[in-house]
Short mmCIF file of C-alpha atoms in Angstrom, two decimals:
data_model
loop_
_atom_site.label_atom_id
_atom_site.label_comp_id
_atom_site.label_asym_id
_atom_site.label_seq_id
_atom_site.Cartn_x
_atom_site.Cartn_y
_atom_site.Cartn_z
CA MET A 249 192.65 -0.94 112.35
CA VAL A 250 193.95 -4.13 113.93
CA ARG A 251 191.15 -6.47 114.97
CA THR A 252 191.71 -8.86 117.84
CA ARG A 253 189.57 -11.92 118.41
CA ALA A 254 188.19 -12.41 121.91
CA THR A 255 189.24 -15.72 123.41
CA VAL A 256 187.18 -17.94 125.70
CA ARG A 257 189.36 -16.75 128.56
CA ASP A 258 188.65 -13.09 127.66
CA LEU A 259 184.91 -13.77 127.63
CA ARG A 260 185.09 -15.60 130.95
CA LYS A 261 186.99 -12.72 132.52
CA GLN A 262 184.50 -10.21 131.16
CA ASN A 263 181.53 -12.16 132.48
CA ARG A 264 183.09 -12.53 135.91
CA SER A 265 183.83 -8.81 135.93
CA VAL A 266 180.26 -7.89 134.99
CA LEU A 267 178.78 -10.11 137.72
CA LEU A 268 181.22 -8.96 140.38
CA THR A 269 180.59 -5.30 139.57
CA ALA A 270 176.82 -5.78 139.79
CA LEU A 271 177.14 -7.51 143.16
CA PHE A 272 179.60 -4.96 144.55
CA LEU A 273 177.53 -1.93 143.57
CA ASP A 274 174.00 -3.32 143.88
CA GLY A 275 174.19 -6.51 145.95
CA PRO A 276 172.96 -8.60 147.56
CA LEU A 277 171.24 -10.05 144.49
CA SER A 278 169.82 -13.43 143.55
CA ARG A 279 171.14 -15.37 140.57
CA GLN A 280 167.94 -14.51 138.70
CA GLN A 281 168.39 -10.80 139.45
CA LEU A 282 172.02 -11.02 138.34
CA SER A 283 171.01 -12.60 135.07
CA ALA A 284 168.38 -9.91 134.47
CA SER A 285 170.60 -6.96 135.40
CA THR A 286 173.70 -8.10 133.49
CA GLY A 287 172.10 -9.66 130.43
CA LEU A 288 173.94 -12.94 131.00
CA SER A 289 172.08 -16.20 130.63
CA ALA A 290 170.83 -17.92 133.78
CA ALA A 291 173.21 -20.81 133.12
CA THR A 292 176.24 -18.51 132.77
CA ALA A 293 175.31 -16.53 135.90
CA SER A 294 174.88 -19.76 137.86
CA THR A 295 178.19 -21.22 136.67
CA ILE A 296 180.22 -18.09 137.43
CA THR A 297 178.65 -17.43 140.80
CA GLY A 298 179.37 -21.05 141.71
CA GLU A 299 183.05 -20.52 140.88
CA LEU A 300 183.19 -17.28 142.87
CA LEU A 301 181.52 -18.93 145.87
CA ASP A 302 184.07 -21.76 145.77
CA GLU A 303 186.90 -19.20 145.62
CA GLY A 304 185.53 -17.36 148.66
CA LEU A 305 184.92 -14.07 146.86
CA LEU A 306 181.15 -14.39 147.21
CA VAL A 307 179.04 -15.47 150.17
CA GLU A 308 175.36 -16.19 150.62
CA ALA A 309 173.39 -13.38 152.25
CA GLY A 310 169.99 -14.80 153.10
CA SER A 311 167.09 -15.44 150.75
CA VAL A 312 163.96 -13.85 149.35
CA GLU A 313 160.62 -15.37 148.49
CA SER A 314 160.04 -16.23 144.84
CA ASP A 315 156.80 -16.25 142.88
CA GLY A 316 156.06 -19.82 143.85
CA GLY A 317 158.69 -22.47 144.35
CA ARG A 318 161.76 -22.34 146.56
CA PRO A 319 163.10 -19.05 148.00
CA ARG A 320 165.92 -17.47 146.01
CA VAL A 321 169.34 -17.29 147.65
CA LEU A 322 170.91 -13.84 147.75
CA LEU A 323 174.62 -13.40 147.05
CA ARG A 324 177.06 -10.64 147.94
CA VAL A 325 180.77 -9.91 147.76
CA ASN A 326 182.47 -11.45 150.79
CA PRO A 327 183.57 -8.56 153.05
CA ALA A 328 186.29 -10.76 154.57
CA PHE A 329 187.86 -11.73 151.22
CA GLY A 330 190.34 -8.89 151.59
CA HIS A 331 190.90 -5.31 152.68
CA VAL A 332 191.67 -2.02 150.97
CA ILE A 333 193.23 1.20 152.21
CA GLY A 334 192.47 4.72 151.02
CA VAL A 335 194.75 7.70 151.58
CA ASP A 336 193.84 11.36 151.16
CA VAL A 337 196.93 13.56 150.78
CA GLY A 338 195.59 17.04 151.50
CA GLU A 339 197.48 20.27 151.76
CA THR A 340 196.98 20.52 155.52
CA GLY A 341 196.92 16.85 156.51
CA ILE A 342 196.87 13.19 155.55
CA LYS A 343 194.01 10.76 156.18
CA VAL A 344 194.50 6.98 156.03
CA GLU A 345 191.46 4.67 156.18
CA LEU A 346 191.11 0.87 156.22
CA PHE A 347 188.04 -0.84 154.72
CA ASP A 348 186.83 -4.39 154.29
CA LEU A 349 185.60 -5.45 150.85
CA ALA A 350 182.07 -4.25 151.63
CA MET A 351 183.64 -0.77 152.05
CA THR A 352 182.92 -0.74 155.76
CA ARG A 353 185.37 1.62 157.42
CA LEU A 354 187.37 -0.26 160.06
CA SER A 355 189.99 2.26 161.16
CA THR A 356 191.06 5.86 160.44
CA VAL A 357 194.23 7.83 161.13
CA ASP A 358 194.45 11.61 160.64
CA ARG A 359 197.80 13.39 160.68
CA PRO A 360 198.36 17.15 160.32
CA LEU A 361 200.83 18.28 157.68
CA GLY A 362 202.70 21.52 158.12
CA PHE A 363 204.48 21.44 154.77
CA VAL A 364 203.67 19.19 151.82
CA GLU A 365 207.17 17.76 151.40
CA PRO A 366 207.38 14.47 149.45
CA VAL A 367 209.57 12.57 151.92
CA ALA A 368 207.37 13.60 154.87
CA VAL A 369 204.23 12.68 152.94
CA SER A 370 205.63 9.24 152.05
CA GLU A 371 206.64 8.54 155.64
CA LEU A 372 203.27 9.68 157.01
CA ILE A 373 201.45 7.42 154.54
CA ALA A 374 203.62 4.44 155.54
CA SER A 375 203.16 5.06 159.26
CA GLY A 376 199.41 5.60 158.78
CA VAL A 377 199.07 2.31 156.91
CA GLY A 378 200.90 0.56 159.74
CA GLU A 379 198.68 2.19 162.35
CA VAL A 380 195.33 1.27 160.78
CA LEU A 381 196.47 -2.33 160.35
CA ALA A 382 197.78 -2.54 163.92
CA ALA A 383 194.57 -1.01 165.31
CA THR A 384 192.45 -3.75 163.73
CA GLY A 385 194.85 -6.70 163.73
CA VAL A 386 194.52 -6.98 159.95
CA ALA A 387 197.53 -8.57 158.25
CA ALA A 388 199.24 -6.64 155.46
CA SER A 389 198.99 -9.77 153.33
CA SER A 390 195.18 -9.42 153.24
CA VAL A 391 195.36 -5.89 151.79
CA LEU A 392 194.48 -5.97 148.10
CA GLY A 393 195.91 -2.51 147.56
CA VAL A 394 196.51 1.00 148.88
CA GLY A 395 194.95 3.85 146.90
CA VAL A 396 196.40 7.33 147.30
CA GLY A 397 194.60 10.53 146.27
CA VAL A 398 196.98 13.45 145.70
CA PRO A 399 196.90 17.08 144.54
CA GLY A 400 198.09 17.60 140.98
CA THR A 401 198.59 15.41 137.93
CA VAL A 402 199.58 11.75 138.10
CA GLU A 403 201.82 10.56 135.29
CA ARG A 404 201.52 6.83 134.79
CA GLY A 405 204.36 4.53 133.80
CA THR A 406 206.20 1.76 135.54
CA SER A 407 205.75 3.85 138.70
CA ALA A 408 203.44 6.83 139.33
CA VAL A 409 205.01 10.29 139.21
CA VAL A 410 203.19 13.36 140.54
CA HIS A 411 203.30 16.90 139.13
CA ALA A 412 201.69 19.41 141.52
CA GLN A 413 202.78 22.93 140.66
CA THR A 414 200.76 24.63 143.38
CA ILE A 415 202.61 22.77 146.16
CA GLY A 416 206.02 22.77 144.48
CA TRP A 417 206.07 19.15 143.30
CA ASP A 418 207.80 18.61 139.98
CA ALA A 419 207.99 15.01 138.76
CA VAL A 420 207.93 13.55 142.29
CA PRO A 421 208.32 9.72 142.12
CA LEU A 422 205.72 9.32 144.86
CA GLU A 423 204.87 5.66 144.30
CA LYS A 424 208.54 4.70 144.54
CA MET A 425 208.97 6.85 147.66
CA ILE A 426 205.95 5.30 149.40
CA ARG A 427 207.25 1.86 148.56
CA GLU A 428 210.69 2.75 149.95
CA ALA A 429 209.00 4.05 153.12
CA GLY A 430 207.77 0.52 153.78
CA VAL A 431 204.34 0.07 152.19
CA GLU A 432 204.18 -3.45 150.74
CA PRO A 433 200.69 -3.95 149.18
CA PRO A 434 200.03 -2.86 145.56
CA LEU A 435 199.86 0.93 145.19
CA PHE A 436 197.43 3.02 143.15
CA VAL A 437 198.09 6.77 142.90
CA GLU A 438 195.48 9.13 141.44
CA ASN A 439 194.47 12.78 141.48
CA GLY A 440 192.32 13.48 144.56
CA ALA A 441 189.50 15.15 142.63
CA LYS A 442 189.22 12.03 140.49
CA THR A 443 189.14 9.69 143.50
CA GLN A 444 186.42 11.85 145.06
CA GLY A 445 184.61 11.66 141.74
CA GLN A 446 184.76 7.86 141.78
CA ALA A 447 183.40 7.75 145.34
CA GLU A 448 180.45 9.96 144.39
CA MET A 449 179.77 8.04 141.17
CA TRP A 450 179.84 4.66 142.94
CA PHE A 451 178.16 5.48 146.25
CA GLY A 452 177.01 9.09 146.29
CA ALA A 453 175.23 11.88 144.45
CA GLY A 454 176.65 10.94 141.05
CA ARG A 455 175.29 7.40 141.13
CA GLY A 456 173.25 6.57 138.03
CA ALA A 457 174.46 9.57 136.01
CA GLY A 458 176.27 8.95 132.74
CA HIS A 459 177.41 12.57 132.39
CA ALA A 460 178.49 14.38 135.55
CA VAL A 461 181.05 16.77 136.95
CA ILE A 462 182.20 16.21 140.53
CA VAL A 463 183.57 19.44 141.97
CA LEU A 464 186.16 19.43 144.76
CA VAL A 465 186.63 22.59 146.79
CA GLY A 466 189.23 22.30 149.54
CA SER A 467 192.29 24.46 150.03
CA GLY A 468 192.30 24.54 146.25
CA VAL A 469 189.81 23.61 143.54
CA GLY A 470 189.52 20.64 141.16
CA VAL A 471 187.00 18.58 139.22
CA ALA A 472 186.38 15.12 137.81
CA VAL A 473 184.51 15.10 134.50
CA VAL A 474 182.55 11.93 133.72
CA THR A 475 181.32 11.34 130.15
CA ASP A 476 179.39 8.21 129.22
CA GLY A 477 180.35 6.82 132.63
CA VAL A 478 184.10 7.27 132.04
CA VAL A 479 186.35 9.81 133.78
CA HIS A 480 187.94 12.15 131.23
CA ARG A 481 191.71 12.22 131.73
CA GLY A 482 193.11 13.97 128.67
CA ALA A 483 196.31 13.17 126.77
CA THR A 484 198.52 13.16 129.87
CA SER A 485 195.95 12.75 132.69
CA ASN A 486 196.01 16.52 133.20
CA ALA A 487 192.29 17.02 132.53
CA GLY A 488 190.39 18.36 135.53
CA GLU A 489 192.62 21.29 136.50
CA TRP A 490 189.51 23.45 136.55
CA GLY A 491 190.90 25.52 139.41
CA HIS A 492 193.52 26.88 137.02
CA THR A 493 191.13 28.08 134.36
CA THR A 494 191.01 31.89 134.17
CA ILE A 495 188.01 33.51 135.83
CA VAL A 496 189.39 37.09 135.96
CA TYR A 497 191.75 38.29 133.23
CA GLY A 498 194.84 39.79 134.88
CA GLY A 499 193.38 39.07 138.32
CA ARG A 500 194.87 37.87 141.58
CA ARG A 501 198.09 35.89 141.50
CA CYS A 502 197.33 32.19 141.96
CA ARG A 503 199.58 29.74 143.78
CA CYS A 504 200.43 28.23 140.38
CA GLY A 505 202.02 31.54 139.37
CA VAL A 506 199.35 32.62 136.87
CA ARG A 507 196.92 35.49 137.40
CA GLY A 508 193.16 35.20 137.61
CA CYS A 509 192.70 31.45 138.25
CA LEU A 510 189.41 30.31 139.76
CA GLU A 511 191.39 28.78 142.63
CA ALA A 512 192.67 32.27 143.54
CA TYR A 513 189.06 33.28 144.31
CA ALA A 514 187.05 30.19 145.25
CA GLY A 515 189.46 27.88 147.12
CA ALA A 516 189.39 27.97 150.93
CA GLU A 517 192.97 29.22 151.15
CA ALA A 518 192.21 32.07 148.75
CA MET A 519 188.94 32.98 150.50
CA LEU A 520 190.73 33.27 153.83
CA ALA A 521 193.63 35.19 152.27
CA ARG A 522 191.24 37.70 150.68
CA TYR A 523 189.51 38.16 154.03
CA ARG A 524 192.83 38.81 155.80
CA GLU A 525 193.83 41.28 153.09
CA ALA A 526 190.54 43.13 153.48
CA LEU A 527 191.23 43.41 157.23
CA ARG A 528 194.89 44.25 156.54
CA ARG A 529 196.04 41.30 158.64
CA ASN A 530 199.12 39.27 157.77
CA ASP A 531 198.81 36.36 160.21
CA PRO A 532 198.46 32.98 158.42
CA GLU A 533 195.57 30.72 159.35
CA VAL A 534 196.73 27.66 161.29
CA ASP A 535 193.47 25.71 160.93
CA GLN A 536 191.77 26.41 157.61
CA GLN A 537 188.63 24.45 158.43
CA SER A 538 187.93 26.31 161.67
CA ALA A 539 188.83 29.62 160.02
CA LEU A 540 186.43 29.00 157.14
CA GLU A 541 183.61 28.09 159.53
CA ALA A 542 184.28 31.32 161.43
CA LEU A 543 184.30 33.33 158.20
CA LEU A 544 180.97 31.87 157.10
CA SER A 545 179.44 32.50 160.54
CA SER A 546 180.70 36.09 160.80
CA ARG A 547 178.15 38.88 160.52
CA SER A 548 180.70 41.53 159.58
CA ALA A 549 180.19 43.37 156.30
CA VAL A 550 183.72 42.45 155.18
CA ALA A 551 183.18 38.75 155.80
CA ARG A 552 179.81 38.77 154.01
CA ARG A 553 181.34 40.55 151.01
CA VAL A 554 184.20 38.03 150.72
CA VAL A 555 181.82 35.08 151.04
CA ASP A 556 179.31 36.50 148.56
CA GLU A 557 182.07 37.20 146.03
CA SER A 558 183.45 33.69 146.47
CA VAL A 559 180.00 32.18 145.95
CA GLY A 560 179.66 34.23 142.76
CA TYR A 561 183.04 33.12 141.42
CA LEU A 562 182.29 29.49 142.25
CA GLY A 563 178.90 29.69 140.54
CA ALA A 564 180.49 31.26 137.45
CA GLY A 565 183.11 28.51 137.43
CA ILE A 566 180.41 25.83 137.64
CA ALA A 567 178.54 27.58 134.81
CA ASN A 568 181.66 27.18 132.67
CA LEU A 569 181.57 23.44 133.38
CA VAL A 570 177.87 23.30 132.49
CA ASN A 571 178.48 25.12 129.20
CA LEU A 572 181.55 23.05 128.30
CA PHE A 573 180.44 19.54 129.26
CA ASN A 574 176.62 19.62 129.33
CA PRO A 575 176.39 17.32 132.41
CA GLU A 576 173.15 15.99 133.76
CA ARG A 577 174.49 16.38 137.28
CA VAL A 578 176.95 18.63 139.13
CA VAL A 579 178.07 17.40 142.54
CA LEU A 580 179.73 19.84 144.95
CA GLY A 581 182.16 18.17 147.36
CA GLY A 582 185.47 18.59 149.13
CA TRP A 583 185.65 19.64 152.75
CA ALA A 584 185.29 23.35 151.93
CA GLY A 585 182.68 22.69 149.25
CA LEU A 586 180.52 20.80 151.74
CA VAL A 587 180.87 23.53 154.38
CA LEU A 588 180.12 26.28 151.86
CA GLY A 589 177.34 24.33 150.17
CA ALA A 590 175.58 23.52 153.44
CA ARG A 591 175.02 27.25 153.93
CA LYS A 592 175.11 28.70 150.43
CA LEU A 593 173.99 26.06 147.93
CA ASP A 594 170.97 28.09 146.78
CA GLU A 595 173.18 31.11 146.12
CA ILE A 596 175.74 28.95 144.28
CA VAL A 597 172.96 27.51 142.10
CA ALA A 598 171.62 31.03 141.41
CA ALA A 599 175.10 32.26 140.43
CA THR A 600 175.45 29.29 138.12
CA ALA A 601 172.11 30.09 136.48
CA ASP A 602 173.20 33.72 135.97
CA HIS A 603 176.30 32.65 134.00
CA ALA A 604 175.26 29.45 132.20
CA LEU A 605 173.49 29.04 128.89
CA ARG A 606 169.80 28.39 129.43
CA HIS A 607 169.54 25.12 127.52
CA PRO A 608 172.32 23.11 129.27
CA TYR A 609 171.50 24.72 132.62
CA GLY A 610 167.86 23.68 132.27
CA ARG A 611 168.94 20.03 132.10
CA VAL A 612 171.40 19.88 134.99
CA ARG A 613 170.88 19.15 138.68
CA ILE A 614 173.32 20.69 141.17
CA GLU A 615 173.59 19.07 144.59
CA LEU A 616 175.93 18.43 147.49
CA GLY A 617 178.15 15.37 147.62
CA ARG A 618 176.90 12.51 149.79
CA THR A 619 180.12 10.67 150.61
CA GLY A 620 181.22 13.30 153.12
CA PRO A 621 184.60 14.91 153.84
CA ASP A 622 186.28 11.48 153.55
CA ALA A 623 185.31 11.16 149.88
CA VAL A 624 188.89 11.41 148.56
CA ALA A 625 190.05 8.58 150.84
CA VAL A 626 186.96 6.47 150.10
CA GLY A 627 187.47 6.95 146.38
CA ALA A 628 191.17 6.13 146.71
CA ALA A 629 190.24 2.87 148.47
CA THR A 630 188.03 1.94 145.52
CA LEU A 631 191.03 1.99 143.13
CA PRO A 632 192.21 -1.51 144.10
CA VAL A 633 188.58 -2.64 144.19
CA ALA A 634 188.14 -1.40 140.61
CA ALA A 635 191.21 -3.38 139.57
CA LEU A 636 189.78 -6.48 141.23
CA LEU A 637 186.43 -6.03 139.51
CA ASP A 638 188.08 -5.32 136.17
CA SER A 639 190.13 -8.50 136.40
CA GLY A 640 187.06 -10.53 137.25
CA ALA A 641 189.14 -11.84 140.18
CA ASP A 642 190.42 -14.42 137.72
CA PRO A 643 193.38 -16.22 139.32
CA ARG A 644 194.82 -16.68 135.82
CA SER A 645 194.74 -12.92 135.16
CA ALA A 646 197.91 -10.92 135.74
CA ARG A 647 195.81 -8.03 137.05
CA VAL A 648 194.97 -9.94 140.23
CA SER A 649 198.50 -10.61 141.40
CA GLY A 650 199.95 -7.28 140.38
CA PHE A 651 196.92 -5.10 139.58
#
């Protein structure tokens, strides 16, 4: 094993990162609270916060009374220090959202997508970025980065390449294409289930959990697995393709080409397709979200059977996650997951209990996501924030200029 010695600069960067992260996630905080929560000495916390105030990354946010003596000044990350953009590339549309550094949403653009074709996706992302900036008067130069959540696996290298078998993408150089379409700020491309997972872990139902699985149910199905606070990616970032684990041997043909995948039973597209097949209808659904709401509201015996079966398959799939990863928390999200969970969470939990081992099931909490249907875009917007926090916003760190 090669041992590397930490330099003074490394330690400074680490300390800045720790303080910034505490303020971003838990601020506003006083210097004393920062010292207590991070384990840094009062002198170190005071020195670093002084630097960050001078650089404009922190601002004062009022004061609180102390136990005798002068009131303590509260500090927070400066919302106006910069902006971030999050993009959700779904299978039926693209959402682009602009945030300040306090993660306050400033502008949103939604665009329908008839066919998930890489050139069209790249152009829609570029035009959406331009629209949210124009709507707010924010300069592109103030954007710290644009995060993009996509279906499929993201292969990292000099430029992100996307593999998404279910939508026909094979080694699509998406980052390069978005750049060529006119997007200038730094780009961060990640699997959409993982960006949703980050949103829920930072701001939502996963907050405070060291071991969690964040389930995404939309047109398809995916998951982010968090172990010891770190998202599990696997050897090639392919971990999380839970929708393509087999739930029925030799079952329905999935969009990926394999039979019996969970996604072929529990995804919104599959639920609606099974309902049409039961009614012997061939017309495709134009608006999946409205169609799913109608299916869940229907009192017909066919609709109830399809929904009940889907709930059972989803619960069995979640039980597999419970047995495999022993999480303390399971968070159900995604636009279809939230719609289904709002009506059927108790049944989903019961189906999970029926298929999970008693010991791990007895130690898990299953709940709905709290970051809403925009979770993928919110999580994508946190990717450049994470890079900023990781760098400690150190002007001498290469991660700040190029992330």
